[in-house]
XYZ file of C-alpha atoms in Angstrom:
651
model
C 79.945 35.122 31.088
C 83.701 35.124 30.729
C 85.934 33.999 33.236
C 83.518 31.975 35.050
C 83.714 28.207 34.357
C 87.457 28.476 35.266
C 86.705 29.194 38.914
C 83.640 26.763 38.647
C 85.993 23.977 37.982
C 87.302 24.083 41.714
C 84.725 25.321 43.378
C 81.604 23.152 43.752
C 79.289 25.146 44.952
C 79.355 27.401 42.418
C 79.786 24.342 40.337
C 76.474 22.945 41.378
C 74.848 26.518 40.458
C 76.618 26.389 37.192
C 74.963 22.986 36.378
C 71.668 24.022 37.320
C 71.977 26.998 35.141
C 73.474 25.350 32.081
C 70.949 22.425 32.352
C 67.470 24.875 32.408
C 68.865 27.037 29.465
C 69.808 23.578 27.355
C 65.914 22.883 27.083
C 64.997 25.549 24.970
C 68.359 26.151 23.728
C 68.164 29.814 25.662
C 66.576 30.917 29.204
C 64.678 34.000 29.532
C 63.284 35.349 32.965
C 59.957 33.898 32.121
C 61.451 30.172 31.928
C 63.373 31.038 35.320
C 60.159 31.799 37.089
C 59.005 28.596 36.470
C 61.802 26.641 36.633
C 63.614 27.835 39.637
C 60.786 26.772 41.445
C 62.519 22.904 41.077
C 64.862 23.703 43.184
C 64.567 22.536 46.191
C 65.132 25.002 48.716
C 62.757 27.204 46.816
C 59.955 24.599 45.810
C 59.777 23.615 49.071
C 58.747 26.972 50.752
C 57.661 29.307 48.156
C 54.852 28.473 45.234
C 55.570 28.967 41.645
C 53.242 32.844 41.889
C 55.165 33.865 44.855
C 58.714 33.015 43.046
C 56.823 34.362 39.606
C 56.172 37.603 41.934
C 59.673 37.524 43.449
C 61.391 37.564 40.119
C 59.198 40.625 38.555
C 59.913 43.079 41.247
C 63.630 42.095 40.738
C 63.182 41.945 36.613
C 60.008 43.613 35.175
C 60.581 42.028 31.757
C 60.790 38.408 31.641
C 61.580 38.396 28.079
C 64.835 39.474 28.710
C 67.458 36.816 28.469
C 68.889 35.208 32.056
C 72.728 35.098 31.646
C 75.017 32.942 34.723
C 75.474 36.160 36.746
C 71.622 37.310 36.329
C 70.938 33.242 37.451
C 73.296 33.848 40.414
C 71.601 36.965 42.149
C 68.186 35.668 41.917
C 68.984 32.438 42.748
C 71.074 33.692 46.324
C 68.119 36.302 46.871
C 65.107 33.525 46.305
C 67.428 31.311 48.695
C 67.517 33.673 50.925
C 64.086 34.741 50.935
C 62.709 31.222 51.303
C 65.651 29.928 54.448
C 64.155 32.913 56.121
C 60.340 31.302 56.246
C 61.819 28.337 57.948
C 63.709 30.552 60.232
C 66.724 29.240 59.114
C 68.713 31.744 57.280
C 70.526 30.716 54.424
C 74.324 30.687 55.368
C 76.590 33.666 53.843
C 73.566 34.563 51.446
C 74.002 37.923 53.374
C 77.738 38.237 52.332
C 76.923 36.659 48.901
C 74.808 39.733 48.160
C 76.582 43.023 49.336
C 79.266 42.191 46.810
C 78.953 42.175 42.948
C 79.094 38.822 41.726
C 81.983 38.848 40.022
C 83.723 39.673 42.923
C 82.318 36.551 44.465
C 83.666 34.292 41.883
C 87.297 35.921 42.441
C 87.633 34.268 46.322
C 90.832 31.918 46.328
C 91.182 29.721 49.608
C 94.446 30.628 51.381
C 94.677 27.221 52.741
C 94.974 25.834 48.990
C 97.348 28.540 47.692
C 99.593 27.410 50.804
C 99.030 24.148 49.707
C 99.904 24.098 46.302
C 102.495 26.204 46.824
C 104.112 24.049 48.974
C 103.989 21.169 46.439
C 105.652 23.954 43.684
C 108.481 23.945 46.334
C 108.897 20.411 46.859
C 108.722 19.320 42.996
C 110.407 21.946 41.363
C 113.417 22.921 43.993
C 115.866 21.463 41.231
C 114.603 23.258 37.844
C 117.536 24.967 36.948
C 115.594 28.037 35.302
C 112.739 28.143 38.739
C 115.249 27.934 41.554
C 116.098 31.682 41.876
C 112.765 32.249 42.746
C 112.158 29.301 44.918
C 110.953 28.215 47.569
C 108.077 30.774 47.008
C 106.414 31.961 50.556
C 102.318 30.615 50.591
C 101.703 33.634 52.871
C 102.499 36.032 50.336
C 101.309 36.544 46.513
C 104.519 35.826 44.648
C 103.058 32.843 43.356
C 100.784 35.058 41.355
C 103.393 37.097 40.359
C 105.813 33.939 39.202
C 103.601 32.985 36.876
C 102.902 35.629 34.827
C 106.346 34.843 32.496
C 104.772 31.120 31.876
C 107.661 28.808 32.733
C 106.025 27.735 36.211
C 103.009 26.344 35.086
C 104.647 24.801 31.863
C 106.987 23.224 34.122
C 104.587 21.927 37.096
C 102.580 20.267 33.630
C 105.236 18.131 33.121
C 105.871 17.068 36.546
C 102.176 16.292 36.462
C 102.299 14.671 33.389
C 106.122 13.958 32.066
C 107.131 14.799 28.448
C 103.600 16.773 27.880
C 105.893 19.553 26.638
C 109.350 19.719 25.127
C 111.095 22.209 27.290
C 112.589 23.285 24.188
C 109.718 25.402 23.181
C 109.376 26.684 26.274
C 110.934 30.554 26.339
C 113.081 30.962 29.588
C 115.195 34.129 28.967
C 115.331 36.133 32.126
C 113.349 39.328 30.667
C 110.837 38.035 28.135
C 108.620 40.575 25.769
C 105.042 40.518 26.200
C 104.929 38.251 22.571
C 107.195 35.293 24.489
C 105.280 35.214 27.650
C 101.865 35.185 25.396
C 103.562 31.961 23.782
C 104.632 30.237 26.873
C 100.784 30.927 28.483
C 99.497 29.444 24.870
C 101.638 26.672 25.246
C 100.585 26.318 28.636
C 96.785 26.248 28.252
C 96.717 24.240 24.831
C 99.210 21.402 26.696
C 96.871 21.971 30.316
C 93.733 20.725 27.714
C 96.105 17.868 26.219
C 96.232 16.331 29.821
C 92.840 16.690 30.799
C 92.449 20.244 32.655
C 89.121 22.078 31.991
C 90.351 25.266 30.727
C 86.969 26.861 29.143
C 86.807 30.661 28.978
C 90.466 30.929 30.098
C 92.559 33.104 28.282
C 96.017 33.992 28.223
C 95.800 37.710 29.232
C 94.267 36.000 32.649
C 97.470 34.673 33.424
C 100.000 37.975 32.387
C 97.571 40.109 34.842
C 97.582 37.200 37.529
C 94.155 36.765 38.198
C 94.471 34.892 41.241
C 91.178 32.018 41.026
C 92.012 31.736 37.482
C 95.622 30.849 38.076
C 94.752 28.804 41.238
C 92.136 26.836 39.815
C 94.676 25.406 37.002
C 97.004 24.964 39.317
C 94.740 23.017 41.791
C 93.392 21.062 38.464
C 96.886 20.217 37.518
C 98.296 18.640 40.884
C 95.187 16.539 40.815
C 96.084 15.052 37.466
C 99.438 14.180 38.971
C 98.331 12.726 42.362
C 95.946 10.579 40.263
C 98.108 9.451 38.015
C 98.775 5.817 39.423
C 95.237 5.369 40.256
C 94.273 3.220 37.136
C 95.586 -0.720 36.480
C 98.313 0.023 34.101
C 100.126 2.097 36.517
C 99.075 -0.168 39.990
C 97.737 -3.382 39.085
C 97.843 -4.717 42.562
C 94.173 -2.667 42.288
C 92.898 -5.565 40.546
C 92.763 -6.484 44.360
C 89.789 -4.471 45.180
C 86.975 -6.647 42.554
C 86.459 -10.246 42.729
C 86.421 -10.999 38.876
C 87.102 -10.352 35.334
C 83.487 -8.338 35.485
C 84.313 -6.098 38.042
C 87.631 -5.579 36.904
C 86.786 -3.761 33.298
C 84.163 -1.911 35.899
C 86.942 -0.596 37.773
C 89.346 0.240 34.531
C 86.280 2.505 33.449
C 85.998 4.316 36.601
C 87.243 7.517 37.279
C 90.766 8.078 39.571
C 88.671 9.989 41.881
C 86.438 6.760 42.447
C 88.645 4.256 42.524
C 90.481 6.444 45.085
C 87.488 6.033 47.415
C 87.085 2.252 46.697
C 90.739 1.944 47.732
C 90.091 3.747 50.760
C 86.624 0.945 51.552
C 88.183 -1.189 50.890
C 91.309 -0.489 53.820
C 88.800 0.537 55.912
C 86.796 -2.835 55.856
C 89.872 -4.489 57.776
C 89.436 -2.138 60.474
C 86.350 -1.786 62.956
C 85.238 1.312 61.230
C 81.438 -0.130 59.771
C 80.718 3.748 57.429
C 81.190 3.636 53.639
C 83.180 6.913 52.948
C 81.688 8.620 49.201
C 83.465 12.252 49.181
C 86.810 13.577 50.766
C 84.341 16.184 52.542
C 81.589 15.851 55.076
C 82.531 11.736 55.182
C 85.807 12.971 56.739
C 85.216 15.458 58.992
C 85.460 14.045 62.167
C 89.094 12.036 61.461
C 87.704 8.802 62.399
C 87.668 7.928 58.797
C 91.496 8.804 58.592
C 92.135 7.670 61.697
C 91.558 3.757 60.894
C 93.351 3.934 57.432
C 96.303 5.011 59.037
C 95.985 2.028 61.581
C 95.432 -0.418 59.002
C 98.235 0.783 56.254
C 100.997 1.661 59.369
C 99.834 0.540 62.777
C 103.585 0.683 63.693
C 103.177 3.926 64.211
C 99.640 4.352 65.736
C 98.403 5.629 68.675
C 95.485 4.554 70.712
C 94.671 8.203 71.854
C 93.637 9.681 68.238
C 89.979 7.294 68.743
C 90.043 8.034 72.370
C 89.294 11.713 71.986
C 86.183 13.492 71.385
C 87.379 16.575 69.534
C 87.590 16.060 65.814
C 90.217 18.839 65.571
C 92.207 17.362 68.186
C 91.594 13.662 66.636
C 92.604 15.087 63.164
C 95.715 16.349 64.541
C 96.611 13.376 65.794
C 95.970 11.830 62.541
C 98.732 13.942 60.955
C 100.970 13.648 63.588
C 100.478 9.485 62.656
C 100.603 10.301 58.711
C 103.842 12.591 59.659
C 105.317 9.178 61.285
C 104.740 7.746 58.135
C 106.010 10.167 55.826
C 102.831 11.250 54.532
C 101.948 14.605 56.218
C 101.369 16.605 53.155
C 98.672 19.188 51.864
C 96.182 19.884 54.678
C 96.364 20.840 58.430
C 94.124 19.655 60.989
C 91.505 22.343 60.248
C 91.255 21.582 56.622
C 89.981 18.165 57.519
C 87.487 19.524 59.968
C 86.220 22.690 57.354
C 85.600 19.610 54.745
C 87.914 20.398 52.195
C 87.654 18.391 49.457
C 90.425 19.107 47.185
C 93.099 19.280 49.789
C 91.507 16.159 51.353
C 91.932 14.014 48.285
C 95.309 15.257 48.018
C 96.136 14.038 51.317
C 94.659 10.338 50.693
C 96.112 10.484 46.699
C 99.481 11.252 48.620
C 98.618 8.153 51.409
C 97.980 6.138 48.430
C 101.283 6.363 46.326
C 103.385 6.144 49.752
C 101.511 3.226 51.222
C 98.476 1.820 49.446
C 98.648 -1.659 51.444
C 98.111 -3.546 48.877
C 99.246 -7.517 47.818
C 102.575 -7.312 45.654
C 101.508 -10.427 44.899
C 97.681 -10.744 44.023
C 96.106 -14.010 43.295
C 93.513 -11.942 40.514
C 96.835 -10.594 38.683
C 95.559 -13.377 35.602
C 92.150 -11.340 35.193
C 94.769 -8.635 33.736
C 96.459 -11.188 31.362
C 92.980 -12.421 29.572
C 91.710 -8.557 29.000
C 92.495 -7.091 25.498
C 95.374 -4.374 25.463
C 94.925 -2.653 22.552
C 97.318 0.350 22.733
C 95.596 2.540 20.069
C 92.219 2.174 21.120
C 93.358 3.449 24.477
C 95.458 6.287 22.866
C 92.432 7.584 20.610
C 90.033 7.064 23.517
C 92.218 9.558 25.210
C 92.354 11.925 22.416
C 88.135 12.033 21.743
C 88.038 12.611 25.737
C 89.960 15.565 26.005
C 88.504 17.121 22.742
C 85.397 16.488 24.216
C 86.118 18.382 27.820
C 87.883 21.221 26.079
C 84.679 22.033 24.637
C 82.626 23.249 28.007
C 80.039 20.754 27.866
C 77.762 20.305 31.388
C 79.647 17.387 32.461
C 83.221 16.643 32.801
C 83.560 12.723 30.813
C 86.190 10.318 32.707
C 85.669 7.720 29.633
C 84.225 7.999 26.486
C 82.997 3.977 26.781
C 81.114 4.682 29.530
C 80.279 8.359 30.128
C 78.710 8.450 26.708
C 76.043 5.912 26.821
C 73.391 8.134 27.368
C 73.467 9.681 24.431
C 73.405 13.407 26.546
C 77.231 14.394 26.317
C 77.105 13.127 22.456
C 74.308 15.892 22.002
C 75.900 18.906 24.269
C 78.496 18.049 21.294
C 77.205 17.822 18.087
C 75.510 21.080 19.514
C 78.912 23.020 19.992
C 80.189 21.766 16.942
C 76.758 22.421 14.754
C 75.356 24.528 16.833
C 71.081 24.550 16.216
C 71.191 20.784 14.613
C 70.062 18.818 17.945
C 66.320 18.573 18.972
C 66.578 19.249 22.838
C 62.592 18.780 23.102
C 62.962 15.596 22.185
C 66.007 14.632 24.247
C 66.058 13.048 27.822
C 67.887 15.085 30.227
C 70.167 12.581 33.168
C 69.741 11.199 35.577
C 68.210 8.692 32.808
C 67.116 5.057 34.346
C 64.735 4.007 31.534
C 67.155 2.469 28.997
C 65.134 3.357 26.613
C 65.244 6.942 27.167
C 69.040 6.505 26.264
C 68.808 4.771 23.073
C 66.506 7.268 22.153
C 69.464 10.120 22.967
C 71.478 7.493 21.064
C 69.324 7.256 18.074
C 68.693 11.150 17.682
C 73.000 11.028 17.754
C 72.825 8.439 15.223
C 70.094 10.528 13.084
C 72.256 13.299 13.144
C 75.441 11.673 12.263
C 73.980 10.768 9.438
C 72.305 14.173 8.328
C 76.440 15.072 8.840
C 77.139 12.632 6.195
C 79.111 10.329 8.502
C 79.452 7.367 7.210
C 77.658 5.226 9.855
C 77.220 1.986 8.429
C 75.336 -0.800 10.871
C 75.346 2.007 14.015
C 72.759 1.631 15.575
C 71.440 3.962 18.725
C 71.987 0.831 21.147
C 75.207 0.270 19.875
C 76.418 3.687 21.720
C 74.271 2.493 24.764
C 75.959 -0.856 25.158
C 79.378 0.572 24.953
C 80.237 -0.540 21.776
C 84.071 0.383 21.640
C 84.672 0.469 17.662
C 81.712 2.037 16.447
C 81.817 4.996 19.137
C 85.306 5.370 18.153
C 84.149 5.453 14.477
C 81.175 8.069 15.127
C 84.019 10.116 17.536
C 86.260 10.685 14.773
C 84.295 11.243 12.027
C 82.722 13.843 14.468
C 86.491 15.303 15.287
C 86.947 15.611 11.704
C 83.383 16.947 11.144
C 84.570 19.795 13.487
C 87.631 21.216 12.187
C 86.387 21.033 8.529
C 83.300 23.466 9.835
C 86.117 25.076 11.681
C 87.947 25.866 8.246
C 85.197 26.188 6.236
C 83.492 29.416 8.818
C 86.904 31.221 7.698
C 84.489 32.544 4.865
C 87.459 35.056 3.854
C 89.327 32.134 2.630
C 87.097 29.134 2.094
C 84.095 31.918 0.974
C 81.744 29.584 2.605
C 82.459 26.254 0.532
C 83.203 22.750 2.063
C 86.892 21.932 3.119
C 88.067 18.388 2.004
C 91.291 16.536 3.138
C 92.624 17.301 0.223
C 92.209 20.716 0.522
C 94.142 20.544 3.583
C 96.832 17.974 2.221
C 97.317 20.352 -0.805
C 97.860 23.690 1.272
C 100.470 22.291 3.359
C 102.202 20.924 0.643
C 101.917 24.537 -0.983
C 103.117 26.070 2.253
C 106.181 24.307 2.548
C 106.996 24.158 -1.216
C 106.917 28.073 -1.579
C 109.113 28.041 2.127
C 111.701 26.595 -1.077
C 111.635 23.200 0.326
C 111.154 20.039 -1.386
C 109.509 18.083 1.401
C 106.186 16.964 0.802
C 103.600 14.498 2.055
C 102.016 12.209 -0.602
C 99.092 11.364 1.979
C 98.009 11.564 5.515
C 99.515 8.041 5.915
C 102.977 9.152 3.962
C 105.550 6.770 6.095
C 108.235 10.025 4.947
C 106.547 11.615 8.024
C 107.954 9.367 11.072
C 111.026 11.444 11.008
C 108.914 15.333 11.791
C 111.235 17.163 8.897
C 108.035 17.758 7.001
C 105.848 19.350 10.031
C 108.690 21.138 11.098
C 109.069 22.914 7.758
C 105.326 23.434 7.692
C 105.737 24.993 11.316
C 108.516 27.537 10.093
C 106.838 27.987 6.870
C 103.378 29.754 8.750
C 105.568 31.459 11.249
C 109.316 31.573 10.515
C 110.171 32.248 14.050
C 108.343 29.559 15.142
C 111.280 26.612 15.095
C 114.990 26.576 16.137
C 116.856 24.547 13.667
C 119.426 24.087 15.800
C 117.725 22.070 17.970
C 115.860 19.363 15.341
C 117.270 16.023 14.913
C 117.742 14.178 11.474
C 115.017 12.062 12.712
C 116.853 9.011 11.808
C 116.765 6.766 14.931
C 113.626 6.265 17.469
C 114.897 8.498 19.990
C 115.354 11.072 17.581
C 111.995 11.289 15.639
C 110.677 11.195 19.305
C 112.555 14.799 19.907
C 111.501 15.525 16.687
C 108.075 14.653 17.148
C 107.898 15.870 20.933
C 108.967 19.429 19.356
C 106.467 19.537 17.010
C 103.558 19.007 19.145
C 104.642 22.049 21.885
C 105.774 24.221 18.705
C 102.353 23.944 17.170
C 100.504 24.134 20.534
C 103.014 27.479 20.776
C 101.599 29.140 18.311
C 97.939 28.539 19.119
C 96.722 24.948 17.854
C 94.527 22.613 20.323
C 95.281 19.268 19.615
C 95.388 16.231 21.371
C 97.638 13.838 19.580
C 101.342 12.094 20.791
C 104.466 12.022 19.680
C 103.488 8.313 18.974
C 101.219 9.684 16.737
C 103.500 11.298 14.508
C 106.495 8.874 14.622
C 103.281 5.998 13.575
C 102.305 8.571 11.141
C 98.909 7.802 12.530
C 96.599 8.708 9.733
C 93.560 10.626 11.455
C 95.611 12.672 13.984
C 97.894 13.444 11.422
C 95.197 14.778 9.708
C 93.839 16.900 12.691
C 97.445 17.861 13.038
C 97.909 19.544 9.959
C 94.347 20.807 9.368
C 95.322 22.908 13.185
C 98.160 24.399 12.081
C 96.012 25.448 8.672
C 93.291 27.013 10.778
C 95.423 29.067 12.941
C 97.401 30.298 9.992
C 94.143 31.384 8.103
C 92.635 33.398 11.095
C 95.563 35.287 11.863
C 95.462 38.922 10.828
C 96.974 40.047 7.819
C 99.723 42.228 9.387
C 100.749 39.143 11.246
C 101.361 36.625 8.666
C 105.019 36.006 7.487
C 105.692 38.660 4.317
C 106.355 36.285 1.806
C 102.647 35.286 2.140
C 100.180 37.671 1.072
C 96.107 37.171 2.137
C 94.901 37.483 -1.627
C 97.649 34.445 -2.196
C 96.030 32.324 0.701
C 91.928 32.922 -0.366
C 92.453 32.581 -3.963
C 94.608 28.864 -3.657
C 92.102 28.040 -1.031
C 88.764 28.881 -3.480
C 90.555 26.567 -5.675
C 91.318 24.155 -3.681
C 87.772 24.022 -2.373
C 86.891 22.923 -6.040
C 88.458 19.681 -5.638
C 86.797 16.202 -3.853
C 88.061 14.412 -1.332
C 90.799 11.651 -2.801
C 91.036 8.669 -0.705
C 94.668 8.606 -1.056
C 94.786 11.424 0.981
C 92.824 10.286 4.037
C 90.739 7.225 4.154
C 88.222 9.437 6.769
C 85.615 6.901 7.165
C 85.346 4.156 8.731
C 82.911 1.741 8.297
């Protein structure tokens, strides 16, 4: 099944498919053509006009042994050919399920949209006309396929991160020599899908050979992923809080902060509308737009200096939405999508267009009257910093359903399961779990408690959690359970290298003792005392662990004393795109290090000690040899965990 959640990511009718799939193989924890007979038969279009023999007999003159198991493409053919089949008893021929089937499957998932690529490319153009290193080969022409060519070095995608997301990677690390071998363009694609994960991109079953051969939906389906991170990016209070202007109270205010850009994007756009005549509630930047009208009364409300009266007048929607853009041109908004794209429905170059509307002209109060609801909320930096580190751990791990916040997305206990399942894979009790859409609450604290249950078989330390803690939100103690389950996770991770651990449990010490080893045989005298060592702040010590596990790894030259803020930030910056360089996933900040913030300091280091242990022998640094590594880890293994090192629970 490689290769295809990236192109499910962006395209959401395979996307829907995908769920489906994912969610009928979760119940038994596998799904073999005997469960699809009798399952498929939920789905609508097939329920509704076939019974469960005729779809039974459908499937066993396509499969004659249903105890073979169904994998995503298997799913996918009977699926269209069932969908097919049944449309035609209604007369009503399923759309494209002809053209769907003369072609393998896998070429299916490999169609890119042409209006997109021109699209994004044109935003590649726009922000990155001034890179010094990207301008010879800019402006790139949409009609062609240089774009997929471009990218194969790297630098373009680790540069359009950062205009997404500013300071996600130190350009330092990034390798931007004209001709680069095949072993720098593998680290700037590394560095580019472990940073892509550290912003929020989905990025499962991507690899970096995907990107050196220029697979087109691959590379398009990042890209498309990444300039919707940056469009969003003001879409949240901290960035625009003239949004508290859309709720009423305090209540409906910490609703809003919880919501998801894409949502409060829509609200926005309500609540424009609702000072115009327009009386439809718009919920998707597809079929809801279609016909213009929509766009037509935003633009009248956020610039009606430059209206005209004819765009309502008309009857054609593709005339109507090319009026609109002519308006949006007027304003300095005509950007990502032609008049057809609104009419076809497309719903990523749609919400570009009204994300772009929205940072140019959002029409809202410089001055709002609720601007005190922000003052009496609590603005606790760190909780807001881990939050964000447990919810990108938790997407990069392919679960069914993409989490927006872990306060809120979580209280069903489901996404806490999919979870512990990828990180102990076997331990969860799906019979017993309740599958969403959940409206009992009790069907979620039971999720909750089975979480709870298992946390504790873990040996988290899980004192007063209860299972309707995680269903009422509680901030601290799902933050508690999150790490502890972070942690949980790259000890296992260490601990399945069975060449060096031989199977044994992994401690913090462990981990605190092999990077001291590391950098004291690299004939340095740096060394961390504990996870919380203040020494740290200044990056010396990571950066000598860095060079010690691959000497090529950091540029002297270019590391600070790490005396002064700004320069443990550079410090600290490097580090994190060094390490992701080389292979590490890891979600922390340059805050992180510079606070020596104990737990992602932790993570940190126990990263860089899991991609050093799994690398071949032939590619470790000389001085190391792999009978050196397993016998100081078997020893290590020996020891217990020292609170000194890492105070890991949290009660």
């Amino acid at each position: 099944m490689s290769g295809y959640v990236g192109i499910l990511v962006s395209d959401p009718c395979l996307q829907n498919q995908f769920t489906q799939f994912t969610s009928m193989r979760r119940e038994n924890g596998k799904l073999t053509l005997g469960d699809l007979a009798s399952r498929i038969s939920r789905l609508k279009v097939v329920g509704e006009n076939l019974s469960d023999q005729e779809t039974t007999d459908f499937i066993a003159a396509l499969y004659p042994n249903f105890n073979d198991e169904v994998d995503f493409e298997s799913f996918l053919k009977v699926y269209l050919k069932l969908h097919a089949h049944a449309s035609s008893r209604t007369g009503n021929p399923a759309k494209n399920s002809s053209a769907f089937l003369k072609a393998a499957t896998t070429t299916l998932l490999h169609t890119i949209s042409e209006s997109e690529k021109a699209s994004y490319v044109a935003h590649i153009n726009n922000y990155l006309a001034q890179d010094g290193f990207l301008n010879k080969y800019l402006p790139i022409d949409p009609s062609s396929n240089d774009l997929f060519e471009i990218v194969k070095d790297g630098v373009l995608l680790c540069k359009l991160i950062n205009v997404a997301v500013p300071g996600t990677i130190d350009e330092r690390a990034i390798n931007t020599k004209r001709l680069l071998n095949p072993w720098e363009r593998n680290e700037n694609h590394t560095l580019c899908l472990n940073s892509a994960k550290a912003i929020g991109c989905t990025v499962v079953n991507i690899g970096t050979q995907d990107f050196i051969e220029g697979r087109r939906h691959l590379v398009l389906g990042l890209i498309s992923q990444i300039i919707k991170i940056q469009l969003l990016a003001d879409l949240n209070l901290k960035k625009t809080p003239q949004l508290v202007e859309l709720v009423d109270d305090s209540k409906d205010v910490e609703e809003l902060m919880s919501l998801p850009p894409e949502k409060i994007l829509l609200r926005w756009m309500n609540f424009q509308l609702n000072k115009s005549s327009y009386k439809k509630t718009v919920t998707n930047f597809s079929t809801d737009v279609k016909d213009a009208e929509a766009y037509a009364h935003l633009l009248n409300v956020l610039a009606p200096e430059h209206s005209n009266p004819s765009t309502l007048a008309v009857k054609d929607p593709l005339q109507r939405a090319k009026l609109v853009l002519d308006h949006a041109d007027r304003m300095g908004c005509k950007r990502y999508l032609t008049a057809k794209n609104i009419v076809d429905g497309s719903p990523n170059l749609n919400l570009a267009f009204v994300a772009h509307v929205f940072q140019h002209r959002n029409g809202l109060s410089t001055q709002t009257k609720q601007i005190s609801f922000l003052e009496t909320l609590p603005d606790d930096a760190q909780v807001s910093r881990e939050e964000r580190v447990f919810r990108f751990w938790i997407n990069s791990l392919g679960n069914s359903t993409y989490i927006d916040n872990v306060f809120e997305d979580l209280r069903n206990g489901w996404i806490l399961l999919e979870t512990l399942d990828k990180v102990s894979p076997g331990i969860v009790n799906w019979k017993v779990a309740n599958k969403p859409p959940i409206k009992l609450p009790f069907k979620k604290v039971e999720n909750c408690n089975q979480v709870v249950k298992i946390g504790k078989q873990l040996k988290f330390s899980l004192v007063n959690i209860a299972g309707n803690d995680i269903v009422q939100g509680n901030k601290k103690l799902i933050l508690a359970y999150l790490w502890q389950l972070m942690r949980f996770n790259i000890l296992q991770l260490l601990k399945n290298l069975r060449c060096h651990s031989h199977g044994k449990e992994i401690t913090d010490v462990d981990i605190l003792r092999w990077a001291n080893t590391k950098v004291s045989n690299s004939g340095s005298q740096s060394r961390m005392d504990s996870f919380k060592d203040k020494s740290l702040s200044d990056g010396i010590f990571f950066l000598e662990l860095l060079s010690a596990v691959q000497p090529r790894s950091v540029n002297w030259s270019l590391v600070t004393e790490g005396v002064t803020d700004e320069q443990k930030k550079m410090n600290a910056t490097y580090i994190i795109s060094i390490a992701r360089k080389l292979g590490c996933s890891i979600f922390l900040l340059p805050e992180d290090i510079i606070e020596v913030n104990q737990k992602m300091i932790l993570t940190l280091t126990a990263s860089i000690m899991y991609w050093f242990l799994k690398q071949p022998v032939e590619e470790k640094p000389a001085a190391t040899s792999d009978s050196e590594n397993g016998s100081q880890l078997e020893t290590l293994s020996n020891s217990t965990t020292d609170d000194s090192a890492s105070e890991s629970s949290v009660e």
